[in-house]
Coordinates of C-alpha atoms and ligand atoms in Angstrom, one line a residue:
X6 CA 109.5 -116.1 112.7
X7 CA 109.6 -112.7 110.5
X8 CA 110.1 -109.7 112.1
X9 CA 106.2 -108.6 112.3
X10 CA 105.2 -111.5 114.5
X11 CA 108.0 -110.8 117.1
X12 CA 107.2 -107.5 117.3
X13 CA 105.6 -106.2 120.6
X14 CA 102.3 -105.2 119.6
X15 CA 101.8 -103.4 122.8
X16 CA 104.1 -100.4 122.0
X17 CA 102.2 -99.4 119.1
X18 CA 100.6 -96.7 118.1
X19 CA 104.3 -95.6 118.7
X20 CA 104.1 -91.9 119.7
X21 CA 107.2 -91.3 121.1
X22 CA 111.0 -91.8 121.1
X23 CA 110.6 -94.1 123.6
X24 CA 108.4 -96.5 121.9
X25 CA 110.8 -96.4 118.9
X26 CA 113.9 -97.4 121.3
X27 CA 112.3 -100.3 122.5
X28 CA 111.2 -101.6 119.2
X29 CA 114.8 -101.6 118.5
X30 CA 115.9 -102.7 121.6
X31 CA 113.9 -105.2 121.0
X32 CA 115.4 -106.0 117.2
X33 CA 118.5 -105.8 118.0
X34 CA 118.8 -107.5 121.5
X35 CA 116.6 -110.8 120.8
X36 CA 116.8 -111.8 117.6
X37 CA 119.8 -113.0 115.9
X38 CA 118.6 -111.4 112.6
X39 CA 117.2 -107.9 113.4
X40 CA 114.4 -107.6 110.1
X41 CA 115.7 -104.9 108.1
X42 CA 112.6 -103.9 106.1
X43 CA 110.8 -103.7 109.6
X44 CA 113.2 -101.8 111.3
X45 CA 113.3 -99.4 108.1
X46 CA 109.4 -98.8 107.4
X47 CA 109.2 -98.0 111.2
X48 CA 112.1 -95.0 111.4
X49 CA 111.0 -94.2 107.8
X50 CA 107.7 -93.9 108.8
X51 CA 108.7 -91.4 111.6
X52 CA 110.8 -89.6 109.9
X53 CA 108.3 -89.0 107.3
X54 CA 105.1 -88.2 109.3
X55 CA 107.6 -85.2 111.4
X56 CA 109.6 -83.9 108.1
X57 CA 106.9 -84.5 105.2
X58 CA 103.8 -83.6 106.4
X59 CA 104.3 -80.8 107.8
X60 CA 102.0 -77.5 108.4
X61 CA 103.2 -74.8 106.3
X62 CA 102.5 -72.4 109.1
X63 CA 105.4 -74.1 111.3
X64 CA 107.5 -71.7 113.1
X65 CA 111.2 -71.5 110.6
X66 CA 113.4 -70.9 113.1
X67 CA 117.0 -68.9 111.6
X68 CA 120.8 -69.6 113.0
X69 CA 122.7 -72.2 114.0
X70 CA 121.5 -75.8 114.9
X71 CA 118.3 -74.4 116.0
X72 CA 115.6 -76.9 115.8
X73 CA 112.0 -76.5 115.1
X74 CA 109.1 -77.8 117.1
X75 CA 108.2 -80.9 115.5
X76 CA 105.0 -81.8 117.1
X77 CA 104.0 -85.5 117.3
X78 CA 103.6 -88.3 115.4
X79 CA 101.8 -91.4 115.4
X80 CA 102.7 -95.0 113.7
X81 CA 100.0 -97.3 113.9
X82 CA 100.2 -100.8 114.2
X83 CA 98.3 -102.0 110.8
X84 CA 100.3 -99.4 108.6
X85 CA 103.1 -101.2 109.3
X86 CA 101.8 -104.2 109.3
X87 CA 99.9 -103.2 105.8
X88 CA 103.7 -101.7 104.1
X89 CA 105.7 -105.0 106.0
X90 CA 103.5 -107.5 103.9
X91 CA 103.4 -105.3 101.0
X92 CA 107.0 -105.4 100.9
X93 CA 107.2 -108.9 101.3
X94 CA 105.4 -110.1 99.0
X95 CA 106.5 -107.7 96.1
X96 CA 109.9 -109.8 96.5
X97 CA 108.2 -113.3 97.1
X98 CA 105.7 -112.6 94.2
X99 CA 108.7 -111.5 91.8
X100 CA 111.2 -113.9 92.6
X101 CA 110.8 -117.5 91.5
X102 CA 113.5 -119.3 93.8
X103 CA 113.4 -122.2 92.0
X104 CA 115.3 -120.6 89.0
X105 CA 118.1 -119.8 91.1
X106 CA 119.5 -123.5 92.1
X107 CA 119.7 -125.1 95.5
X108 CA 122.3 -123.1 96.9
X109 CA 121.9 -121.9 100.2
X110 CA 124.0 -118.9 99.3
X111 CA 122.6 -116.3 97.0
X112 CA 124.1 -115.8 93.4
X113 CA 124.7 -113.3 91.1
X114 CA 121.5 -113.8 89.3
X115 CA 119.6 -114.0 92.6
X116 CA 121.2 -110.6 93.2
X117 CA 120.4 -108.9 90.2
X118 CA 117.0 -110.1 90.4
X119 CA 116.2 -108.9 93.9
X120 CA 118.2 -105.5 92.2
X121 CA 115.5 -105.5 89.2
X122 CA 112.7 -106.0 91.4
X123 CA 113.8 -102.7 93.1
X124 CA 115.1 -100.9 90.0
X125 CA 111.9 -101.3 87.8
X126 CA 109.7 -100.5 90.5
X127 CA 111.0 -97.4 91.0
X128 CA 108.7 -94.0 90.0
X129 CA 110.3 -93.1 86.0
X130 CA 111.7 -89.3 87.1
X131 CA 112.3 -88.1 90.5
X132 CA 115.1 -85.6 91.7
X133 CA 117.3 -88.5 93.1
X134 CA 119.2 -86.2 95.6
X135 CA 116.0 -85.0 97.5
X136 CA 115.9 -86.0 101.5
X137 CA 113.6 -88.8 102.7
X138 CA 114.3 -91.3 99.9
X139 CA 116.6 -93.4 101.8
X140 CA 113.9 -95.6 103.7
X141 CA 112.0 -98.7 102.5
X142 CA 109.2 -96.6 103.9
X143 CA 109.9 -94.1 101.0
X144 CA 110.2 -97.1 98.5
X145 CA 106.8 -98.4 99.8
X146 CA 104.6 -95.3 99.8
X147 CA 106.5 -93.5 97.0
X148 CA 108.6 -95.6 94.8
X149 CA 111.5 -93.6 95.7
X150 CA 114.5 -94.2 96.6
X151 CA 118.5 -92.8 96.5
X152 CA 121.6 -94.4 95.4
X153 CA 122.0 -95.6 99.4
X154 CA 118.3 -96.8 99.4
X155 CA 118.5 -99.0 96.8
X156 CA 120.8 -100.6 97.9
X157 CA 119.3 -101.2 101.5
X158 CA 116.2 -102.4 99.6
X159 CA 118.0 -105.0 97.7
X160 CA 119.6 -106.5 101.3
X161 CA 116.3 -106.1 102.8
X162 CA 114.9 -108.1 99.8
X163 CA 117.5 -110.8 100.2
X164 CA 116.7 -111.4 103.8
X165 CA 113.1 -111.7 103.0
X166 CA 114.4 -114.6 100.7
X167 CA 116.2 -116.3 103.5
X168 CA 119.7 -115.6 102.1
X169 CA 121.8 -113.9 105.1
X170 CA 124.6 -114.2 103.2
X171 CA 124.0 -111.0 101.2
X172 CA 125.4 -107.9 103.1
X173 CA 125.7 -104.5 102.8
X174 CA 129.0 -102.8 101.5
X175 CA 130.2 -99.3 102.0
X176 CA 132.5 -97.1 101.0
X177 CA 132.3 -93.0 101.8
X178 CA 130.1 -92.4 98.7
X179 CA 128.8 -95.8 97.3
X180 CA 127.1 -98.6 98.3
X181 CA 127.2 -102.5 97.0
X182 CA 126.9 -105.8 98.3
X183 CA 128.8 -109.2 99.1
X184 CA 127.5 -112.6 99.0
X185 CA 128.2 -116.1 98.4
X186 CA 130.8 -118.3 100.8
X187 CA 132.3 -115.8 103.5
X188 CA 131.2 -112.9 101.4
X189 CA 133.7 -114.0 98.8
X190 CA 131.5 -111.9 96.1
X191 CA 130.5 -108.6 95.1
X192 CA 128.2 -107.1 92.8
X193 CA 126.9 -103.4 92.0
X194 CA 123.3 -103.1 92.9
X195 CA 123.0 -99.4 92.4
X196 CA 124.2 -96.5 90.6
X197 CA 126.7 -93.6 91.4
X198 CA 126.6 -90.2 91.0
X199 CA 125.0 -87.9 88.0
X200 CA 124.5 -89.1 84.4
X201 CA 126.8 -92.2 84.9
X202 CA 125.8 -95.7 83.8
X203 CA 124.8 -98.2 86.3
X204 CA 126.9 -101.3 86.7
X205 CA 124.6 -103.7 88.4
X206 CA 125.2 -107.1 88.1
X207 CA 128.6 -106.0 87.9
X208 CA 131.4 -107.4 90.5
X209 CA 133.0 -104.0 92.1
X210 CA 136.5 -103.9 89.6
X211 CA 140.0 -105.1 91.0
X212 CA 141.4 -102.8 88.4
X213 CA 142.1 -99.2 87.6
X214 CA 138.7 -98.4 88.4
X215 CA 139.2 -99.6 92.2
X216 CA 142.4 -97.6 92.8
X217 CA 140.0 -94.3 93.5
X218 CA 138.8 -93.7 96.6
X219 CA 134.9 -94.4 95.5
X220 CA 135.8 -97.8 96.2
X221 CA 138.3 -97.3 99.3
X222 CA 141.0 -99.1 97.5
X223 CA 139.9 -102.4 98.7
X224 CA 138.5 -101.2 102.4
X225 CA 135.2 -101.1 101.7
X226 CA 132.6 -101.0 105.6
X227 CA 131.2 -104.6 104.7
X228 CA 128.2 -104.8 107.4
X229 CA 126.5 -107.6 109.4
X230 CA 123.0 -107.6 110.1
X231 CA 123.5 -104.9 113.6
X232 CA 125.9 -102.5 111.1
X233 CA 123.2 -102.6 108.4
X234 CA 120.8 -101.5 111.1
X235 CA 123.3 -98.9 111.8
X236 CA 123.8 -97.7 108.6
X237 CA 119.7 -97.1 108.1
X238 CA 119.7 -95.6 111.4
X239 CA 122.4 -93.1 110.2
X240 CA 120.9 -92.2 107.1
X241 CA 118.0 -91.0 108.9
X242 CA 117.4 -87.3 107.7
X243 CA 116.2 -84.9 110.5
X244 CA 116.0 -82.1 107.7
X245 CA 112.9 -80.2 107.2
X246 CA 114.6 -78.0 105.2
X247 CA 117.9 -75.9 104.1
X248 CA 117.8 -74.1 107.3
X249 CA 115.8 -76.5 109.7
X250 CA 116.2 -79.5 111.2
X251 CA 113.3 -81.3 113.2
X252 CA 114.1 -82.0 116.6
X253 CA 112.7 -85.2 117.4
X254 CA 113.8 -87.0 114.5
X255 CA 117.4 -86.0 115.4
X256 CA 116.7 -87.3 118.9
X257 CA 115.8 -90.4 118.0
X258 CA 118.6 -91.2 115.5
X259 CA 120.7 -89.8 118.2
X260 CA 119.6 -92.4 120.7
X261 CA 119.2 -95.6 118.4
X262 CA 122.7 -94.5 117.6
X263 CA 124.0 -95.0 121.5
X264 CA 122.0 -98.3 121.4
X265 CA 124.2 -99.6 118.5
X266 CA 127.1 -97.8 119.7
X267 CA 126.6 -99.5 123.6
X268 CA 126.4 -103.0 121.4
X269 CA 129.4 -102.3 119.7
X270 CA 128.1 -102.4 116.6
X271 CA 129.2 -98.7 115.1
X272 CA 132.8 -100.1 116.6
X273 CA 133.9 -100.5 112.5
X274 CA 131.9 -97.9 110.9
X275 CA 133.9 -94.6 110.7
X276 CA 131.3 -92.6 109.6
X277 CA 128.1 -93.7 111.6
X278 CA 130.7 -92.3 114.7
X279 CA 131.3 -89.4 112.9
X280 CA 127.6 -89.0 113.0
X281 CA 127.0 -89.9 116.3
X282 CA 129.6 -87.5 116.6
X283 CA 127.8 -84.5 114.8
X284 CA 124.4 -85.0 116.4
X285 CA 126.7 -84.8 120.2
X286 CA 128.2 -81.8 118.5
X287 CA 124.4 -80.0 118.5
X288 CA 123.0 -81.5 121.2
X289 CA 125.4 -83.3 123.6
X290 CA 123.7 -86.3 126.0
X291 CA 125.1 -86.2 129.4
X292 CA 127.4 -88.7 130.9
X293 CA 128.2 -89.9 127.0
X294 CA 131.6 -89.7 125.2
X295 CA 131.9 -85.8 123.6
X296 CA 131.6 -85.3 120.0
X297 CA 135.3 -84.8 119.9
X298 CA 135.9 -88.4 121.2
X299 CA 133.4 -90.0 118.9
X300 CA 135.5 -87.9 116.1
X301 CA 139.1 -89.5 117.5
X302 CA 137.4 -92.5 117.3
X303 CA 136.3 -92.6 114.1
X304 CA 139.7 -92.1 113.0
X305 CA 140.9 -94.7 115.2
X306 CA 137.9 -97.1 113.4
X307 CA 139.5 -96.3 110.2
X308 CA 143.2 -96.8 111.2
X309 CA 142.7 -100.5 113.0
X310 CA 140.0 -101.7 110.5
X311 CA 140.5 -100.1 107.2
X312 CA 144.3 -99.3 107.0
X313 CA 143.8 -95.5 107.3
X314 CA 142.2 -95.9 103.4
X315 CA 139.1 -93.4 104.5
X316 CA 139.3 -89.4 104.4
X317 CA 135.8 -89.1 105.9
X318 CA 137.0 -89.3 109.4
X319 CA 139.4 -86.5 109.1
X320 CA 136.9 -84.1 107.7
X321 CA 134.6 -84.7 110.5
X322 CA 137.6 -84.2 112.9
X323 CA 138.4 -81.3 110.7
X324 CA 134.8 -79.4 110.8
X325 CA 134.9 -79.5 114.0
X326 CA 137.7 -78.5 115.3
X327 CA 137.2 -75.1 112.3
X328 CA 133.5 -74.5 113.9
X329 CA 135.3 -74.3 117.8
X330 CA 138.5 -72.0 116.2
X331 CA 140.6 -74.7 116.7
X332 CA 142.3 -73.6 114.0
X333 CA 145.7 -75.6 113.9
X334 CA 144.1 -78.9 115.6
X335 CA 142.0 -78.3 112.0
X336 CA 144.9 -78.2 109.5
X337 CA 145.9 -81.0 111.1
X338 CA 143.1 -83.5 110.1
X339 CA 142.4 -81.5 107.0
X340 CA 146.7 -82.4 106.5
X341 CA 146.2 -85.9 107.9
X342 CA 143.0 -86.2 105.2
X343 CA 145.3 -85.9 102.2
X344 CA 147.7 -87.9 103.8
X345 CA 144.9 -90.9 102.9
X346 CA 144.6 -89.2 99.2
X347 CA 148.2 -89.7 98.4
X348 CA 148.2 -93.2 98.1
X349 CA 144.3 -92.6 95.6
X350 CA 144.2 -91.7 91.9
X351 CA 141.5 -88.4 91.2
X352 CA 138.8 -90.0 89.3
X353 CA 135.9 -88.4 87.7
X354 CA 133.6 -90.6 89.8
X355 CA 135.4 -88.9 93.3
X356 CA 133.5 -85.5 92.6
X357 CA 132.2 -85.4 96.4
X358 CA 135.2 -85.9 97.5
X359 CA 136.6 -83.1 95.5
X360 CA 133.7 -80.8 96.3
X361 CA 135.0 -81.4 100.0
X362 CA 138.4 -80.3 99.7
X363 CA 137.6 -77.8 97.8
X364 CA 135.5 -76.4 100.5
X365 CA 138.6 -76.8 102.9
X366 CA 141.5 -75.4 100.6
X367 CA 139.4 -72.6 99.4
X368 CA 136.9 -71.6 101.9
X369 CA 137.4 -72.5 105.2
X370 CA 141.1 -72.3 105.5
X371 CA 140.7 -68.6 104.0
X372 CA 138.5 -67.8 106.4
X373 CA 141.0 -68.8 108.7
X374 CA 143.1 -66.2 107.5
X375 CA 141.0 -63.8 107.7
X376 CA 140.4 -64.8 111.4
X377 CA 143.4 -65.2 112.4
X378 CA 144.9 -61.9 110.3
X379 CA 142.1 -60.0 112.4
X380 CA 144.0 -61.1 115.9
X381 CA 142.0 -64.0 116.9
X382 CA 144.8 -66.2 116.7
X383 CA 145.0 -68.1 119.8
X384 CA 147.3 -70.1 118.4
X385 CA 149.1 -67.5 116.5
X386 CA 148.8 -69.9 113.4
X387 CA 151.1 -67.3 111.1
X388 CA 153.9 -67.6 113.2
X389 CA 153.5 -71.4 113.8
X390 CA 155.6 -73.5 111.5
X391 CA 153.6 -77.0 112.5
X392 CA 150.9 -75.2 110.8
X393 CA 152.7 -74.0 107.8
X394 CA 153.7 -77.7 107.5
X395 CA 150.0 -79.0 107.8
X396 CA 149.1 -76.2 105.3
X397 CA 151.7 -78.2 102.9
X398 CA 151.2 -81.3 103.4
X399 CA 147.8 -81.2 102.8
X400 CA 148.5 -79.0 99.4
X401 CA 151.0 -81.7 98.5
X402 CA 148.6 -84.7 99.5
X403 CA 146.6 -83.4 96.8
X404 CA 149.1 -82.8 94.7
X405 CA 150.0 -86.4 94.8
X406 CA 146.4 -87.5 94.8
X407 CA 146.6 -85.5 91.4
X408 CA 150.1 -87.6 89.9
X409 CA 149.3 -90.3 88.0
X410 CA 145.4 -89.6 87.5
X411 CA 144.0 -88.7 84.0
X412 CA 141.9 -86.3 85.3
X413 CA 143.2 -83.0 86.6
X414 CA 142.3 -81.5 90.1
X415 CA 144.0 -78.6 90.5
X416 CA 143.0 -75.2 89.0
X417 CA 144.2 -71.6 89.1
X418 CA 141.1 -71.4 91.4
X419 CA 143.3 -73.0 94.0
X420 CA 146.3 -71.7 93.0
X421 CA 145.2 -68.0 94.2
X422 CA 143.8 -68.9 97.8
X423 CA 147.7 -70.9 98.1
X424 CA 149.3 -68.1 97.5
X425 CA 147.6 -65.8 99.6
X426 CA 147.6 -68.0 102.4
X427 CA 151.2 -69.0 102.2
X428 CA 152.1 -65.5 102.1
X429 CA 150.2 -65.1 104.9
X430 CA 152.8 -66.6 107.1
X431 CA 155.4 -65.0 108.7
X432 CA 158.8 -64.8 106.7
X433 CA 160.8 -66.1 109.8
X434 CA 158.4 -69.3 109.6
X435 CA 158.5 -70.3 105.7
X436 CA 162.4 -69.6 106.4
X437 CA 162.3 -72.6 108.6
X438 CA 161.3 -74.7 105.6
X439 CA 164.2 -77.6 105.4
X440 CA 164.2 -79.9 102.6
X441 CA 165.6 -83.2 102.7
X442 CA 166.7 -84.9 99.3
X443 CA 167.3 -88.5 99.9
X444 CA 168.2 -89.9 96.6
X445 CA 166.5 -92.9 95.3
X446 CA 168.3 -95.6 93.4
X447 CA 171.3 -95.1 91.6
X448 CA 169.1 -95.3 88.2
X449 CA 166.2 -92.9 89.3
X450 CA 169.2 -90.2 91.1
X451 CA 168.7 -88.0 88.3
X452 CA 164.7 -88.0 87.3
X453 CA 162.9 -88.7 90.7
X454 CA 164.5 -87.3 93.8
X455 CA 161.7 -88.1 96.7
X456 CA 162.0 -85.4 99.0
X457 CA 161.5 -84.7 102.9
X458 CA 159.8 -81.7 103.8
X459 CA 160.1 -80.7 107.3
X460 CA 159.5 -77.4 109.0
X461 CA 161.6 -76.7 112.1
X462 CA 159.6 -75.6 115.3
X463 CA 161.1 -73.2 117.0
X464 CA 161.7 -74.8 119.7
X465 CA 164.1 -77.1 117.4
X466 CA 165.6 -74.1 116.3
X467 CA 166.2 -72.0 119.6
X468 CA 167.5 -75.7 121.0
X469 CA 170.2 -75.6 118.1
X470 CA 170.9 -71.6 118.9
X471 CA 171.2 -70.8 115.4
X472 CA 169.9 -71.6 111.6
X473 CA 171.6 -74.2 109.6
X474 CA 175.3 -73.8 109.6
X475 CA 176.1 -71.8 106.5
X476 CA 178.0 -75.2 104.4
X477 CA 175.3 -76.8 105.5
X478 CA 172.6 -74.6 103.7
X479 CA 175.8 -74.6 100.7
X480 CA 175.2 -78.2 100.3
X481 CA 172.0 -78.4 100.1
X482 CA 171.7 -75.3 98.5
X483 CA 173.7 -76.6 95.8
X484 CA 171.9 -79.9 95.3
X485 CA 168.6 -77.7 95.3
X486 CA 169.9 -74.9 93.6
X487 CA 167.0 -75.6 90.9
X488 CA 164.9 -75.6 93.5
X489 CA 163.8 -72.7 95.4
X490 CA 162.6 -74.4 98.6
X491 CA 166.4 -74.0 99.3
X492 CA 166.7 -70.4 99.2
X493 CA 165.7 -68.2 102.6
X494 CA 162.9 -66.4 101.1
X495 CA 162.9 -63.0 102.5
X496 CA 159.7 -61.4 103.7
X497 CA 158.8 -60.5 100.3
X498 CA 160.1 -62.4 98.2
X499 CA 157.2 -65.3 97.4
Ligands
59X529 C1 132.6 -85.1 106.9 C2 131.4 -85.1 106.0 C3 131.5 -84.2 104.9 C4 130.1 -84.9 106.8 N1 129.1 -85.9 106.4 C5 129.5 -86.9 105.8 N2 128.8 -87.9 105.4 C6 127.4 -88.0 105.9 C7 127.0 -89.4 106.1 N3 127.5 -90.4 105.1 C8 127.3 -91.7 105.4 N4 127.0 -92.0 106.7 C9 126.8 -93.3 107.1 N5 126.9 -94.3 106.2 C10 127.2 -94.0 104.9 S1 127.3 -95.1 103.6 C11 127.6 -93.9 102.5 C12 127.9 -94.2 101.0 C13 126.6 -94.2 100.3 F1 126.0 -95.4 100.6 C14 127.6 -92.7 103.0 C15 127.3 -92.7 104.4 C16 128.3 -89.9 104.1 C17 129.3 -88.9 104.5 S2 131.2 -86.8 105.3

């Protein structure tokens, strides 16, 4: 039975959060195969009727979080009913099943066909980024959609077709899908990014292609039907504009959100909880988890389920803990994000990712100089040498992230903020720097040494009562003579 008859009639016209909730209550709790395309017209529709049409006079309100009012809305019954069947049977109408073999799984050609459908009935030129495009609502009343939207559609489309074997994949900035016997397939449905060719049709690459993080090395978010539900949910777009977000729609995400989370379905999607997690951040519900739980436990999500391959929960983490002046919990995530870059090579297709860290290294953790060089230093970060070590290790992360990549990601424009931060800290705590050469094999001894950077705390040091013993700092100081971690920078001299 599709979606539309199940649905209980008697909660439309929906005019309130309320109303929404149970229709996905009911989605999600009775039927074993919650209907996408409903489920997506509906919180499209809502999200369009508060954001879209709005009255120009509406109060803009300035600052932080602040919401404006966003009145009420009103989803009738037969609009949905009207967009539902329309959506239907486009795909019915387009796809003839018959050319597609017997198969109860879906092929590639199936895929691509159900892509095409989408593709070519998208409007010729709209500005791809804009909000509100993400919904089969959007795709119904506008022919619009984004790079995430299109690829919803083409699940949605799938289900209409009967194959549930074509699911949703998801790395931090790009979408596909998997199909065929236990999901044993991909294929790009989609594009990515600015001015770059789409590869539908295409399986994702096992090859160089894959090692960058737009495809999470492998670890892709591959959903079931309750974590595609999840991820429409969590692309809903409570902005009205740069400054102003609309209240209601961001309560209502915020609650379908606990009804997935309470079914346990955002338990392996890092970034949904990180969502969750922003929304509790601006407007926390009572007797729920705190923002900064739903943070830690996005990390944990990407730790147990996805080997630690996603930066995303870190920068959550991250932003956080910088907008409540924790300043060193913050070089910690931002230090434990470039951890996960080390193991990526920078490709031109990771430019999000880059914009992020940009942002960090040379905006936010300079502001945190400034902060901190102004007194407000609870933690008196400058003289802390766990945070001088954060600071380097998440320089070197993407240093590494950098090795081995053809394209470049460094710039003097990070070279400057380095510097002045570094010199920022105290003299006594850079002259705590220890590095440890551990020679490789006999054969790499002279090119590649890997070394061990460590920064004593100073607890370590007052437990030893006293620096390095002098030999020791010779020995090392010989074999890192070249080098001038060795050396005990004086106050001045970096
Ligand atoms: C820490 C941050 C900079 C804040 N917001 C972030 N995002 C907002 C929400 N995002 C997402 N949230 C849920 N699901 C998905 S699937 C996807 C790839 C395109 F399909 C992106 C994304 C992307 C990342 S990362």
């Amino acid at each position: 039975m599709a979606g539309l008859e199940r649905v209980n009639r008697q909660l439309f016209p929906l005019r309130d959060i309320s109303a929404v909730a149970e229709l996905f209550r009911d989605e999600i709790e009775k039927s074993p195969d919650p209907d996408l395309s409903l489920l997506s017209i509906v919180v499209g529709a809502v999200e369009n009727s508060l954001t879209c049409n709005r009255s120009p006079v509406l109060r803009e309100v300035q600052g932080e979080g602040e919401d404006a009012a966003g009145g009420d809305f009103e989803i009738e019954f037969h609009i949905v009913d009207a967009l539902y069947s329309k959506f239907r049977s486009t795909i019915l109408g387009s796809v003839d099943l018959s050319c597609y073999g017997d198969s109860k799984f879906a092929t590639r050609e199936l895929v691509k066909k159900v892509s095409d459908v989408i593709w070519n009935s998208l409007s010729r030129s709209y500005y791809k980024d804009r909000a509100h495009l993400q919904s089969i609502y959007s795709y119904l009343t506008g022919n619009k959609l984004d790079c995430f939207g299109v690829a919803l559609a083409v699940v949605a489309g799938c289900q209409v077709l009967g194959f549930n074997d074509v699911h949703l994949a998801l790395s931090e900035d790009h979408a596909w899908v998997v199909f065929g016997e236990n999901g044993a397939e991909t294929s790009e449905v989609t594009w990515h990014g600015k001015g770059n060719e789409d590869k539908r049709g295409q399986p994702i690459g096992t090859g160089v292609g894959s090692l960058s993080w737009l495809y999470v090395n492998g670890q892709p978010v591959v959903c079931d039907r309750y974590m595609e539900v999840a991820s429409l949910v969590s692309s809903v777009n409570p902005s009205f504009n740069m400054t102003t977000d609309i209240k209601e729609v961001a309560d209502i995400q915020q609650q379908l959100m606990w009804l997935l989370y309470d079914q346990g379905h955002l338990e392996k999607y890092p970034m949904a909880l990180g969502n969750l997690g922003d929304l509790e951040e601006i407007n926390p519900t009572p007797g729920r988890p705190s923002c900064q739980e739903l943070f830690s436990q996005a990390v944990d999500a990407s730790r147990k389920y996805y080997s630690n391959k996603h930066v995303y929960p870190y920068t959550y983490q991250g932003g956080y803990f910088f907008r409540h002046k924790m300043y060193k919990e913050a070089l910690e995530s931002w230090a434990n994000a470039a951890d996960v870059l080390r193991e990526y090579n920078y490709s031109r297709d990771d430019e999000e990712l880059y914009k992020e860290l940009m942002e960090i290294a040379n905006e936010l953790i300079p502001h945190i100089m400034k902060a901190v060089g102004s007194g407000i230093d609870a933690h008196s970060i400058l003289k802390d040498p766990e945070c001088f070590a954060h600071l380097l290790r998440l320089y070197d992360g993407i240093c590494q992230w950098e090795e081995g990549s053809v394209t470049p990601v460094l710039h003097i424009g990070w070279a400057k903020p380095l510097v002045n931060t570094i010199a920022k800290f105290d003299a006594s705590v850079r002259a705590q720097l220890v590095i440890d050469l551990q020679d490789e094999q006999e054969e790499e001894a002279s090119s590649m040494k890997e070394e061990r950077v460590s920064v004593k705390s100073g607890s370590e040091e007052s437990s030893s009562g006293e620096r390095k013993s002098e030999e020791q700092t010779n020995d090392r100081g010989d074999s890192l003579n070249n080098n001038n971690y060795s050396k005990t920078p004086d106050a001045d001299s970096t």
